[in-house]
Coordinates of C-alpha atoms in Angstrom, one line a residue:
Chain A
M157 CA 6.6 16.5 51.3
V158 CA 7.4 12.9 50.7
D159 CA 4.5 12.2 53.1
V160 CA 2.2 12.7 50.2
L161 CA 3.7 9.6 48.5
V162 CA 3.4 7.5 51.6
T163 CA -0.2 8.5 52.4
N164 CA -1.5 8.5 48.9
G165 CA 0.9 5.9 47.5
P166 CA -1.6 3.1 46.6
M167 CA -4.0 5.6 45.1
L168 CA -1.3 7.2 42.9
I169 CA -0.3 3.8 41.7
A170 CA -3.9 2.9 41.0
I171 CA -4.4 6.1 39.0
A172 CA -1.2 5.7 37.1
A173 CA -2.1 2.1 36.4
A174 CA -5.6 3.1 35.1
F175 CA -4.2 5.8 32.8
G176 CA -1.5 3.5 31.7
F177 CA -4.0 0.8 30.8
L178 CA -6.1 3.4 29.0
M179 CA -3.1 4.4 26.9
A180 CA -2.2 0.8 26.2
W181 CA -5.8 0.2 25.1
G182 CA -5.6 3.2 22.7
I183 CA -2.4 2.0 21.3
G184 CA -3.8 -1.5 20.7
A185 CA -7.0 -0.2 19.1
N186 CA -5.3 2.2 16.8
D187 CA -1.6 1.6 16.2
V188 CA -1.9 -2.0 15.7
A189 CA -4.0 -1.4 12.7
N190 CA -1.0 0.4 11.2
A191 CA 1.2 -2.5 12.0
M192 CA -1.1 -5.1 10.6
G193 CA -2.7 -3.0 7.9
T194 CA -0.4 -4.0 5.0
S195 CA -1.0 -7.7 5.6
V196 CA -4.7 -7.3 5.7
G197 CA -4.7 -4.8 2.9
S198 CA -2.9 -7.2 0.5
N199 CA -5.4 -9.9 1.4
A200 CA -2.6 -12.2 2.7
I201 CA -4.5 -12.7 5.9
T202 CA -8.0 -12.2 7.1
I203 CA -8.9 -9.7 9.8
K204 CA -9.6 -12.5 12.2
Q205 CA -6.2 -14.1 11.6
A206 CA -4.6 -10.7 11.9
I207 CA -6.1 -10.2 15.3
I208 CA -5.0 -13.6 16.5
I209 CA -1.5 -13.1 15.2
A210 CA -1.3 -9.6 16.7
M211 CA -2.5 -10.8 20.1
I212 CA 0.1 -13.5 20.4
F213 CA 3.0 -11.5 19.0
E214 CA 2.2 -8.1 20.5
F215 CA 2.1 -9.8 23.9
A216 CA 5.3 -11.6 23.2
G217 CA 7.0 -8.5 21.9
A218 CA 5.8 -6.4 24.8
Y219 CA 6.8 -9.0 27.4
L220 CA 10.2 -10.1 26.0
A221 CA 11.7 -7.0 24.4
G222 CA 9.6 -4.2 25.8
G223 CA 11.8 -3.4 28.8
E224 CA 14.6 -1.8 27.0
V225 CA 12.7 1.2 25.7
T226 CA 10.9 1.6 29.0
S227 CA 14.1 2.6 30.6
T228 CA 14.9 5.1 27.9
I229 CA 11.6 6.9 28.4
R230 CA 11.9 6.7 32.1
K231 CA 15.5 7.9 32.4
G232 CA 16.6 9.4 29.2
I233 CA 14.3 12.2 28.4
I234 CA 14.4 14.0 31.8
D235 CA 17.2 14.4 34.2
S236 CA 16.0 12.7 37.4
A237 CA 18.5 14.6 39.5
Y238 CA 16.1 17.6 39.5
F239 CA 13.4 15.5 41.2
V240 CA 15.5 14.1 44.1
D241 CA 14.2 16.8 46.4
S242 CA 10.6 16.6 45.3
P243 CA 9.9 13.1 44.0
E244 CA 6.2 13.7 44.1
L245 CA 6.5 16.1 41.2
L246 CA 7.9 13.3 39.1
V247 CA 4.9 11.1 40.1
Y248 CA 2.4 13.8 39.3
G249 CA 4.2 14.5 36.1
M250 CA 4.2 10.9 34.9
I251 CA 0.6 10.5 35.7
S252 CA -0.3 13.7 33.8
A253 CA 1.9 12.6 30.9
L254 CA 0.0 9.3 30.7
L255 CA -3.4 11.1 30.7
A256 CA -2.2 13.8 28.3
A257 CA -0.8 11.3 25.8
G258 CA -3.9 9.1 26.1
I259 CA -6.2 12.0 25.5
W260 CA -4.2 13.4 22.6
L261 CA -4.2 9.9 21.1
I262 CA -7.9 9.6 21.3
A263 CA -8.5 13.2 20.0
A264 CA -6.2 12.7 17.1
S265 CA -7.7 9.4 16.2
A266 CA -11.1 10.9 16.2
L267 CA -9.8 13.6 13.8
G268 CA -8.1 10.9 11.7
W269 CA -4.6 12.1 12.3
P270 CA -1.9 9.5 12.3
V271 CA 0.0 10.6 15.4
S272 CA 2.8 8.7 16.9
T273 CA 2.1 7.3 20.3
T274 CA 5.8 7.4 21.1
H275 CA 6.0 11.1 20.5
S276 CA 2.9 12.0 22.3
I277 CA 4.2 10.5 25.5
I278 CA 7.6 12.1 25.0
G279 CA 6.0 15.4 24.3
A280 CA 3.9 15.0 27.4
I281 CA 6.9 14.2 29.6
V282 CA 9.0 17.0 28.2
G283 CA 6.1 19.4 28.8
F284 CA 5.6 18.8 32.5
A285 CA 9.3 18.6 33.1
A286 CA 10.1 21.9 31.3
V287 CA 7.2 23.9 32.9
G288 CA 6.6 22.2 36.2
V289 CA 10.2 21.8 37.2
G290 CA 12.4 23.9 34.9
T291 CA 13.8 23.7 31.4
D292 CA 17.0 22.4 32.7
A293 CA 15.3 19.2 33.8
V294 CA 14.8 18.2 30.2
E295 CA 17.6 16.5 28.4
W296 CA 17.3 18.6 25.3
G297 CA 20.0 16.6 23.5
K298 CA 17.7 13.6 23.7
V299 CA 14.8 15.6 22.5
A300 CA 16.9 16.8 19.6
G301 CA 17.6 13.2 18.9
I302 CA 14.0 12.4 18.6
V303 CA 13.4 15.3 16.3
G304 CA 16.2 13.9 14.2
S305 CA 14.5 10.6 14.2
W306 CA 11.7 12.1 12.1
V307 CA 14.2 12.1 9.3
V308 CA 16.5 9.2 10.2
T309 CA 13.9 6.6 11.0
P310 CA 12.0 6.8 7.7
A311 CA 15.3 7.0 5.9
I312 CA 16.6 3.8 7.4
S313 CA 13.4 1.9 7.0
G314 CA 12.9 3.3 3.5
F315 CA 16.4 2.2 2.6
I316 CA 15.9 -1.3 4.0
A317 CA 12.5 -1.6 2.2
F318 CA 14.1 -0.4 -1.1
M319 CA 16.9 -3.0 -0.8
I320 CA 14.4 -5.8 0.0
F321 CA 12.1 -5.0 -2.8
Q322 CA 15.0 -4.7 -5.3
S323 CA 16.3 -8.0 -4.2
V324 CA 12.9 -9.6 -4.6
Q325 CA 12.7 -8.3 -8.1
K326 CA 16.2 -9.4 -9.0
L327 CA 15.8 -12.9 -7.6
I328 CA 12.2 -13.6 -8.3
F329 CA 10.1 -11.4 -10.5
D330 CA 12.6 -10.5 -13.2
T331 CA 13.6 -14.1 -14.0
E332 CA 12.8 -16.8 -16.4
D333 CA 10.8 -18.8 -13.9
P334 CA 9.4 -16.5 -11.2
L335 CA 7.4 -19.3 -9.5
E336 CA 10.4 -21.7 -9.1
N337 CA 12.6 -18.9 -7.9
A338 CA 9.9 -17.8 -5.4
K339 CA 9.7 -21.3 -4.0
R340 CA 13.5 -21.3 -3.8
Y341 CA 14.2 -17.9 -2.3
V342 CA 11.1 -17.0 -0.2
P343 CA 12.1 -19.4 2.7
F344 CA 15.4 -17.4 3.0
Y345 CA 13.4 -14.2 3.4
M346 CA 11.3 -16.0 6.0
A347 CA 14.5 -17.1 7.8
L348 CA 15.8 -13.5 7.6
A349 CA 12.7 -12.2 9.3
G350 CA 12.9 -14.9 11.9
F351 CA 16.6 -14.1 12.5
V352 CA 16.1 -10.4 13.1
M353 CA 13.2 -11.1 15.4
S354 CA 14.8 -13.8 17.5
L355 CA 18.1 -12.1 17.7
V356 CA 16.7 -9.0 19.3
T357 CA 14.4 -11.0 21.6
I358 CA 17.4 -13.1 22.8
K359 CA 19.9 -10.3 23.1
K360 CA 17.6 -7.6 24.6
G361 CA 14.5 -9.2 25.8
L362 CA 15.2 -12.3 27.6
K363 CA 17.1 -10.7 30.4
H364 CA 13.8 -9.3 31.7
I365 CA 12.7 -12.8 32.5
G366 CA 16.1 -13.6 34.0
L367 CA 17.9 -15.3 31.2
H368 CA 21.3 -14.2 30.0
F369 CA 23.3 -15.3 27.0
S370 CA 26.6 -14.3 25.4
S371 CA 26.7 -12.7 22.0
G372 CA 27.9 -16.0 20.4
E373 CA 25.1 -18.0 22.0
A374 CA 22.6 -15.3 21.0
Y375 CA 23.7 -15.4 17.4
A376 CA 23.7 -19.2 17.3
M377 CA 20.2 -19.4 18.8
A378 CA 18.8 -16.7 16.4
F379 CA 20.4 -18.6 13.6
G380 CA 18.7 -21.8 14.8
V381 CA 15.3 -20.1 15.0
A382 CA 15.9 -18.6 11.5
V383 CA 16.6 -22.1 10.1
L384 CA 13.4 -23.5 11.8
V385 CA 11.3 -20.6 10.4
G386 CA 12.8 -21.2 6.9
I387 CA 12.1 -24.9 7.0
A388 CA 8.5 -24.3 8.3
G389 CA 8.0 -21.8 5.5
M390 CA 9.4 -24.3 2.9
M391 CA 6.9 -26.9 4.0
A392 CA 4.0 -24.4 4.0
I393 CA 5.0 -23.4 0.4
K394 CA 5.1 -27.1 -0.7
R395 CA 1.5 -27.5 0.5
L396 CA 0.3 -24.5 -1.6
K397 CA -2.0 -25.3 -4.5
M398 CA -0.7 -23.7 -7.7
S399 CA -2.9 -23.2 -10.7
K400 CA -0.9 -25.2 -13.3
S401 CA -1.8 -23.2 -16.4
A402 CA 1.5 -21.6 -16.6
D403 CA 1.1 -18.4 -18.6
R404 CA 2.9 -15.5 -17.1
Q405 CA -0.2 -13.9 -15.7
T406 CA -1.3 -16.7 -13.4
Q407 CA 2.3 -17.4 -12.6
F408 CA 2.7 -14.1 -11.0
G409 CA -0.5 -14.9 -9.2
N410 CA 1.1 -18.0 -7.9
V411 CA 4.2 -16.1 -6.9
E412 CA 2.0 -13.8 -4.9
K413 CA 0.5 -16.8 -3.2
V414 CA 4.0 -17.8 -2.0
F415 CA 4.5 -14.3 -0.8
A416 CA 1.2 -14.4 1.1
I417 CA 2.7 -17.1 3.3
L418 CA 5.7 -14.8 3.9
M419 CA 3.3 -12.0 4.8
V420 CA 2.1 -14.1 7.7
V421 CA 5.7 -14.3 9.0
T422 CA 6.2 -10.5 8.5
A423 CA 2.9 -9.8 10.1
C424 CA 4.1 -11.7 13.2
C425 CA 7.3 -9.8 13.0
M426 CA 5.5 -6.5 12.8
A427 CA 3.3 -7.3 15.7
F428 CA 6.3 -8.4 17.7
A429 CA 8.2 -5.3 16.8
H430 CA 5.3 -3.1 17.6
G431 CA 4.7 -4.7 20.9
S432 CA 8.3 -4.4 21.9
N433 CA 8.5 -0.8 21.0
D434 CA 5.2 0.7 21.8
V435 CA 4.2 -1.0 25.0
A436 CA 6.9 1.1 26.6
N437 CA 4.9 4.2 25.8
A438 CA 2.2 3.1 28.2
I439 CA 4.2 1.5 30.8
G440 CA 7.3 3.6 31.0
P441 CA 5.8 6.4 33.0
L442 CA 3.8 3.9 35.0
A443 CA 6.9 2.1 35.9
A444 CA 8.5 5.4 37.0
V445 CA 5.5 6.2 39.2
V446 CA 5.6 2.7 40.8
S447 CA 9.3 2.7 41.5
V448 CA 9.2 6.2 43.0
V449 CA 6.2 5.5 45.2
N450 CA 7.4 2.0 46.3
S451 CA 10.8 3.3 47.3
G452 CA 9.1 6.1 49.3
G453 CA 10.5 8.9 47.1
D454 CA 13.9 7.5 46.2
I455 CA 14.5 8.3 42.5
A456 CA 18.2 7.6 42.0
G457 CA 18.0 3.9 42.6
K458 CA 18.2 1.5 39.7
S459 CA 14.9 -0.2 40.4
S460 CA 13.8 -3.2 38.4
L461 CA 10.5 -3.3 36.8
V462 CA 7.7 -4.5 39.0
W463 CA 6.4 -7.8 37.7
W464 CA 2.8 -6.7 36.9
I465 CA 3.6 -3.7 34.8
L466 CA 4.7 -5.3 31.5
P467 CA 1.7 -7.7 31.5
L468 CA -0.6 -4.8 32.3
G469 CA 0.6 -2.9 29.2
A470 CA 0.5 -6.0 27.0
V471 CA -3.0 -7.0 28.1
G472 CA -4.1 -3.4 27.5
I473 CA -2.8 -3.5 24.0
V474 CA -4.3 -6.8 23.3
M475 CA -7.7 -5.8 24.8
G476 CA -7.8 -2.6 22.8
L477 CA -7.0 -4.5 19.7
A478 CA -9.5 -7.2 20.2
I479 CA -12.3 -4.8 21.0
F480 CA -11.7 -1.9 18.6
G481 CA -8.9 -3.1 16.3
K482 CA -11.4 -5.1 14.2
R483 CA -13.3 -2.0 13.0
V484 CA -10.1 -0.2 12.0
M485 CA -8.8 -3.2 10.1
Q486 CA -12.1 -3.8 8.4
T487 CA -11.9 -0.4 6.7
I488 CA -8.3 -1.1 5.7
G489 CA -9.2 -4.1 3.7
K490 CA -11.3 -1.9 1.4
N491 CA -9.3 1.2 1.2
I492 CA -5.9 -0.1 0.0
T493 CA -5.8 -1.1 -3.5
H494 CA -3.2 -2.8 -5.5
L495 CA -1.1 -3.7 -2.6
T496 CA 0.2 -7.2 -3.3
P497 CA 1.8 -9.5 -0.8
S498 CA 5.2 -9.0 -2.4
R499 CA 5.1 -5.3 -1.9
G500 CA 3.5 -5.4 1.4
F501 CA 6.1 -7.9 2.5
A502 CA 9.0 -5.6 1.6
A503 CA 7.4 -2.7 3.4
E504 CA 6.5 -4.6 6.5
L505 CA 9.8 -6.5 6.9
A506 CA 11.7 -3.3 6.6
A507 CA 9.5 -1.5 9.1
A508 CA 9.6 -4.4 11.6
S509 CA 13.4 -4.7 11.3
T510 CA 13.8 -1.0 11.9
V511 CA 11.6 -1.0 14.9
V512 CA 13.2 -4.1 16.3
I513 CA 16.7 -2.7 15.8
A514 CA 15.7 0.6 17.3
S515 CA 14.1 -1.1 20.2
G516 CA 17.3 -3.0 20.7
T517 CA 19.3 0.3 20.8
G518 CA 16.7 1.9 23.1
L519 CA 15.8 4.7 20.8
P520 CA 12.0 5.4 21.2
I521 CA 11.1 5.6 17.5
S522 CA 7.6 5.6 16.1
T523 CA 6.1 2.6 14.3
T524 CA 4.2 5.0 12.2
Q525 CA 7.3 6.6 11.0
T526 CA 9.0 3.4 10.1
L527 CA 6.1 2.2 8.1
V528 CA 5.7 5.5 6.2
G529 CA 9.4 5.3 5.4
A530 CA 9.1 1.7 4.3
V531 CA 6.2 2.4 2.1
L532 CA 8.1 5.2 0.4
G533 CA 11.1 2.9 0.0
V534 CA 9.0 0.3 -1.8
G535 CA 7.4 3.1 -3.8
M536 CA 10.9 4.3 -4.8
A537 CA 11.7 0.8 -6.0
R538 CA 8.6 1.3 -8.2
G539 CA 6.6 -1.4 -6.5
I540 CA 3.5 0.3 -5.2
A541 CA 1.1 1.5 -7.8
A542 CA 0.5 4.9 -6.2
I543 CA 1.4 6.7 -3.0
N544 CA -0.5 9.6 -1.9
I545 CA 2.1 12.3 -1.2
G546 CA -0.6 14.6 0.3
V547 CA -1.2 12.0 3.0
V548 CA 2.5 11.6 3.6
R549 CA 2.8 15.3 4.1
N550 CA -0.1 15.3 6.6
I551 CA 1.6 12.5 8.5
V552 CA 4.8 14.4 8.8
V553 CA 3.0 17.5 9.9
S554 CA 1.2 15.5 12.6
W555 CA 4.6 14.2 13.8
V556 CA 5.7 17.8 14.4
I557 CA 2.5 18.8 16.1
T558 CA 2.4 15.9 18.4
L559 CA 5.2 17.0 20.6
P560 CA 3.8 20.5 21.5
A561 CA 0.3 19.2 21.8
G562 CA 1.3 16.4 24.2
A563 CA 3.4 19.0 26.1
A564 CA 0.5 21.5 26.5
L565 CA -1.9 18.9 27.7
S566 CA 0.4 17.4 30.2
I567 CA 1.3 20.9 31.6
M568 CA -2.4 21.4 32.2
F569 CA -3.0 18.1 33.9
F570 CA 0.3 18.5 35.9
F571 CA -0.9 21.6 37.6
T572 CA -4.4 20.1 38.2
I573 CA -3.0 17.0 39.8
K574 CA -0.5 19.0 41.8
G575 CA -3.3 21.1 43.1
I576 CA -5.4 18.1 44.1
F577 CA -2.7 16.3 46.1
S578 CA -0.8 19.2 47.7
Chain B
M272 CA -13.2 5.7 14.5
P273 CA -11.7 6.9 11.3
V274 CA -9.4 4.8 9.2
N275 CA -5.9 5.1 10.4
S276 CA -4.5 7.6 8.0
I277 CA -1.2 5.9 7.5
L278 CA -3.1 3.5 5.3
G279 CA -4.3 6.4 3.3
V280 CA -0.7 6.6 2.1
F281 CA -1.5 3.8 -0.3
A282 CA -3.6 5.7 -2.9
K283 CA -6.0 4.0 -5.1
S284 CA -4.0 2.5 -7.9
P285 CA -4.7 4.1 -11.3
I286 CA -3.6 1.0 -13.1
K287 CA -6.7 -1.1 -12.4
P288 CA -9.1 1.5 -13.6
L289 CA -7.0 2.1 -16.7
Q290 CA -7.4 -1.6 -17.5
E291 CA -11.1 -1.5 -16.8
H292 CA -11.3 1.4 -19.2
I293 CA -9.5 -0.4 -22.1
D294 CA -11.7 -3.5 -21.5
K295 CA -14.8 -1.3 -21.8
V296 CA -13.4 0.3 -24.9
H297 CA -12.6 -3.1 -26.4
D298 CA -16.2 -4.3 -25.6
C299 CA -17.6 -1.2 -27.2
A300 CA -15.6 -1.6 -30.5
S301 CA -16.3 -5.3 -30.6
I302 CA -20.0 -4.7 -31.0
L303 CA -19.2 -3.3 -34.5
I304 CA -19.0 -6.9 -35.8
P305 CA -22.5 -8.0 -34.9
F306 CA -23.6 -4.5 -35.9
F307 CA -22.3 -4.8 -39.4
E308 CA -23.6 -8.3 -39.7
A309 CA -27.0 -7.0 -38.8
T310 CA -26.9 -4.3 -41.5
I311 CA -25.6 -6.8 -44.1
A312 CA -28.5 -9.1 -43.2
G313 CA -30.8 -6.2 -43.6
D314 CA -32.0 -6.4 -40.0
W315 CA -32.0 -2.6 -39.3
D316 CA -34.0 -3.0 -36.1
K317 CA -31.3 -5.1 -34.6
A318 CA -28.7 -2.7 -36.0
V319 CA -30.4 0.2 -34.3
Q320 CA -30.4 -1.9 -31.1
L321 CA -26.7 -2.7 -31.4
R322 CA -25.9 1.0 -32.2
K323 CA -27.6 1.9 -28.9
Q324 CA -25.5 -0.7 -27.2
I325 CA -22.4 0.8 -28.7
S326 CA -23.4 4.2 -27.7
Y327 CA -24.2 3.0 -24.1
T328 CA -20.9 1.3 -23.7
E329 CA -19.1 4.3 -25.0
R330 CA -20.8 6.4 -22.4
E331 CA -19.7 3.9 -19.7
A332 CA -16.1 4.2 -21.0
D333 CA -16.5 8.0 -20.8
S334 CA -17.6 8.0 -17.2
L335 CA -14.7 5.6 -16.4
K336 CA -12.4 8.0 -18.0
R337 CA -13.8 11.0 -16.1
E338 CA -13.6 9.1 -12.9
I339 CA -9.9 8.3 -13.4
R340 CA -9.2 11.9 -14.3
L341 CA -10.9 13.2 -11.2
T342 CA -9.6 10.6 -8.8
L343 CA -6.0 11.0 -9.9
P344 CA -5.0 13.8 -7.5
G345 CA -1.9 15.9 -8.1
G346 CA 0.1 14.6 -5.1
L347 CA 0.4 11.0 -6.3
F348 CA 3.7 9.3 -6.4
M349 CA 3.3 6.7 -9.2
P350 CA 5.7 4.4 -10.9
V351 CA 4.8 6.1 -14.2
E352 CA 4.4 9.7 -15.3
R353 CA 1.0 11.1 -14.5
T354 CA 0.8 12.9 -17.9
D355 CA 1.7 9.7 -19.7
L356 CA -1.1 7.9 -17.9
L357 CA -3.7 10.6 -18.8
E358 CA -2.5 10.7 -22.4
L359 CA -2.8 6.9 -22.6
L360 CA -6.3 7.2 -21.3
T361 CA -7.3 9.8 -23.8
Q362 CA -6.0 7.6 -26.7
Q363 CA -7.9 4.6 -25.3
D364 CA -11.1 6.6 -25.1
K365 CA -10.8 7.8 -28.7
I366 CA -11.2 4.2 -29.9
A367 CA -14.7 4.0 -28.3
N368 CA -15.6 7.4 -29.7
K369 CA -14.6 6.3 -33.2
A370 CA -16.7 3.1 -32.9
K371 CA -19.7 5.2 -31.9
D372 CA -19.1 7.5 -34.9
I373 CA -18.9 4.6 -37.3
S374 CA -22.2 3.0 -36.1
G375 CA -23.9 6.4 -35.9
R376 CA -23.0 7.3 -39.5
I377 CA -24.1 3.9 -40.8
I378 CA -27.5 4.1 -39.0
G379 CA -28.0 7.8 -39.9
R380 CA -27.7 7.1 -43.6
Q381 CA -29.0 3.5 -43.6
L382 CA -25.7 2.8 -45.3
L383 CA -25.2 -0.7 -46.6
V384 CA -21.8 -2.1 -47.4
P385 CA -22.3 -3.3 -51.1
E386 CA -22.3 -7.0 -51.5
A387 CA -19.2 -7.1 -53.6
I388 CA -17.0 -5.9 -50.8
Q389 CA -18.9 -7.3 -47.8
A390 CA -16.5 -10.2 -47.3
P391 CA -13.3 -8.2 -47.5
F392 CA -14.8 -5.4 -45.4
T393 CA -15.7 -7.9 -42.6
A394 CA -12.1 -9.2 -42.7
Y395 CA -10.8 -5.7 -42.6
L396 CA -13.0 -4.8 -39.7
Q397 CA -11.9 -7.9 -37.9
R398 CA -8.3 -7.1 -38.4
C399 CA -8.7 -3.6 -37.1
L400 CA -10.4 -5.0 -34.0
D401 CA -7.6 -7.4 -33.6
A402 CA -5.4 -4.4 -33.2
V403 CA -7.7 -3.1 -30.4
S404 CA -7.6 -6.4 -28.6
Q405 CA -3.8 -6.5 -28.9
A406 CA -3.7 -3.0 -27.3
K407 CA -6.0 -4.3 -24.6
Q408 CA -3.7 -7.2 -23.8
A409 CA -0.6 -4.9 -23.7
I410 CA -2.4 -2.6 -21.2
N411 CA -3.3 -5.6 -19.2
E412 CA 0.4 -6.4 -18.8
L413 CA 0.8 -3.2 -16.8
D414 CA 0.0 -5.2 -13.7
D415 CA 2.9 -7.5 -14.3
L416 CA 5.1 -4.6 -15.3
L417 CA 4.5 -3.1 -12.0
E418 CA 5.5 -6.3 -10.3
T419 CA 8.9 -6.2 -12.0
G420 CA 9.3 -2.5 -11.4
F421 CA 9.1 -1.7 -15.1
R422 CA 12.4 -3.5 -15.8
G423 CA 13.9 -6.5 -17.4
R424 CA 12.0 -9.4 -19.0
E425 CA 8.6 -8.1 -18.6
V426 CA 9.5 -4.9 -20.5
D427 CA 10.8 -7.1 -23.3
L428 CA 7.5 -9.0 -23.3
V429 CA 5.5 -5.8 -23.6
A430 CA 7.8 -4.4 -26.2
K431 CA 7.2 -7.6 -28.2
M432 CA 3.4 -7.2 -27.8
I433 CA 3.7 -3.6 -29.1
A434 CA 5.7 -4.7 -32.1
E435 CA 3.0 -7.3 -32.8
L436 CA 0.4 -4.5 -32.6
D437 CA 2.4 -2.5 -35.1
K438 CA 2.4 -5.4 -37.5
I439 CA -1.4 -5.8 -37.2
E440 CA -1.8 -2.1 -38.0
E441 CA 0.4 -2.5 -41.1
D442 CA -1.9 -5.4 -42.1
T443 CA -4.9 -3.2 -41.8
D444 CA -3.3 -0.5 -44.0
D445 CA -2.8 -3.1 -46.7
L446 CA -6.3 -4.3 -46.4
Q447 CA -7.6 -0.8 -46.5
I448 CA -5.8 -0.2 -49.8
K449 CA -7.2 -3.3 -51.2
I450 CA -10.8 -2.6 -50.1
R451 CA -10.6 1.0 -51.5
R452 CA -9.5 -0.5 -54.8
Q453 CA -12.5 -2.9 -54.8
L454 CA -14.9 0.0 -53.9
F455 CA -13.3 2.0 -56.7
A456 CA -14.1 -0.7 -59.2
I457 CA -17.8 -0.7 -58.4
E458 CA -18.4 2.9 -57.4
N459 CA -19.8 3.9 -60.8
D460 CA -22.8 1.7 -60.2
M461 CA -23.6 3.3 -56.9
N462 CA -25.1 6.3 -55.4
P463 CA -22.2 8.8 -55.4
I464 CA -23.1 10.2 -51.9
D465 CA -23.2 6.7 -50.5
V466 CA -19.8 6.0 -52.0
M467 CA -18.4 9.1 -50.4
F468 CA -19.6 8.0 -47.1
L469 CA -18.4 4.5 -47.6
Y470 CA -14.9 5.8 -48.2
K471 CA -15.2 7.7 -45.0
I472 CA -16.4 4.6 -43.1
I473 CA -13.5 2.6 -44.4
E474 CA -11.1 5.3 -43.3
W475 CA -12.7 5.4 -39.8
V476 CA -12.5 1.7 -39.4
G477 CA -8.8 2.0 -40.2
D478 CA -8.6 4.7 -37.6
L479 CA -9.6 2.1 -35.0
A480 CA -6.3 0.3 -35.7
D481 CA -4.4 3.5 -35.9
L482 CA -5.7 4.6 -32.5
A483 CA -4.9 1.2 -31.0
E484 CA -1.4 1.5 -32.3
R485 CA -1.2 4.9 -30.7
V486 CA -2.2 3.4 -27.4
G487 CA 0.7 1.0 -27.9
S488 CA 3.2 3.7 -28.6
R489 CA 2.1 5.7 -25.6
L490 CA 2.7 2.6 -23.5
E491 CA 6.1 2.3 -25.1
L492 CA 6.9 5.9 -24.2
M493 CA 6.0 5.1 -20.6
L494 CA 8.4 2.3 -20.6
A495 CA 11.1 4.4 -22.2
R496 CA 11.0 7.0 -19.5
V497 CA 11.3 4.7 -16.6

């Protein structure tokens, strides 16, 4: 049976790569709008700037920190022991999972549902494994963990967002001289953002390109980056032109200008976090296919990622973003009202931190969820003028639907592909 | 491609439209000054013109009000109580209605403020409009209140503005008493029905300040509940 893999190997890899690229493209076109939406919506950056930032940092995130989640998706959700005797099933399954998730993404986007890319791929993998191989092949504990993350992730990011926004109010807005305090404290927030981002990159990401550091070195380097980011931010704030007529109204306007600079930093963070977490959705199954095919059906081996897979996913995301992201973001700028840089910042930094931390621990969480949680957190801190609870409810419902939908589709494709090749 | 729905989480803020509404209401009431000037100058054509303008602005305020009420769906999580917001809006809208009523009654009866009380009447009207503009300023602070999460210094600031509004309203009460007394002194020489309506007009002008004060106290209630 393994002959199938040998004779059709290159073709299977090509199909998997094509579907993986499709999925990455969809992620870029759609999900990135979520990640960058708050920055654009609060007018801190323009759409063009957002696309440029997203390109650079999505790529960096995908490349430097993306490998960790990949292995979770590849190994954690299904028990590979069940595939040892029939590795081709794993290959078919992963391919159908990619196709199923990609199609579900496109369909849901067309209907306007904010589905999680992470969960659609997981649903798809669970689907083919449970039906095509046997319910025992699925690590149900891990799946339960994912269901749990529907509650835990928004809770964590909501809590972080709440704390950040509260601290911003205490330190800056609710003081005698908000502008002075903004100039004083905002660089620290920038440094914090830089710290979280660089720490995860160094600790988790760099080993994919062959660099290893001890914990101490990692913290020291992250601290260094944080200081650099803080100093750069301070200089950027100094160059800001403030309107000098210092009545309270315009002063808050000036404070928001300071925060707008910060938004640029958090936008970078968000893009990085998104890239590091979500690129794995597209390339995880692809990596599994490639490693099985290349080893001629050997699943157990701890194979390293083939060099071209991460760039493929990253390029896919960036391409999708560049070609379709603009349209999505354009609509965002008009639809969000009353989202100021200070509020957007709290929501985004919290979401990015949560994603980055989760990416570091290998839990495949959804960026959509973290952002929803973060927005609610800022709302709780009474920072956002209005939150549409109806939309929040729809989003939560779509989270629940995504798993079975992805599963159903992948089961369909799995039997189709199996029929074609065997 | 539809807008990514996660961004729909940020609902349209009701605060900006609320501010637009009070601005419109303030515009509407402010026309009363040129309106009364025109009647005093005997330029009734212009007065009719201004009355039309008042009525037009009032209608604009009305449609703003309706829009806010319709676009404030039930499932909104807002930093302030939904009912408070709607109540505030209702109070704001009453100011514009009152301004329309005043101008309509004056035009309808070709009612002229008698010369003897013209100067104090204008001062009285001005003071009442001061109250409206003070209310407008307080509502415009909502933005900043939001920024501070309805806490701390900004709340004190608004509380001070509301106290100032109360003081203006007290002023108008005193002015109203004085102007009534002055009208009383000359009422025997006038057409009794005109006098009746003049008392009414004086009362209504005072209502402008009363309503403005009520906007302020609604705002105060909103702050108290947070």
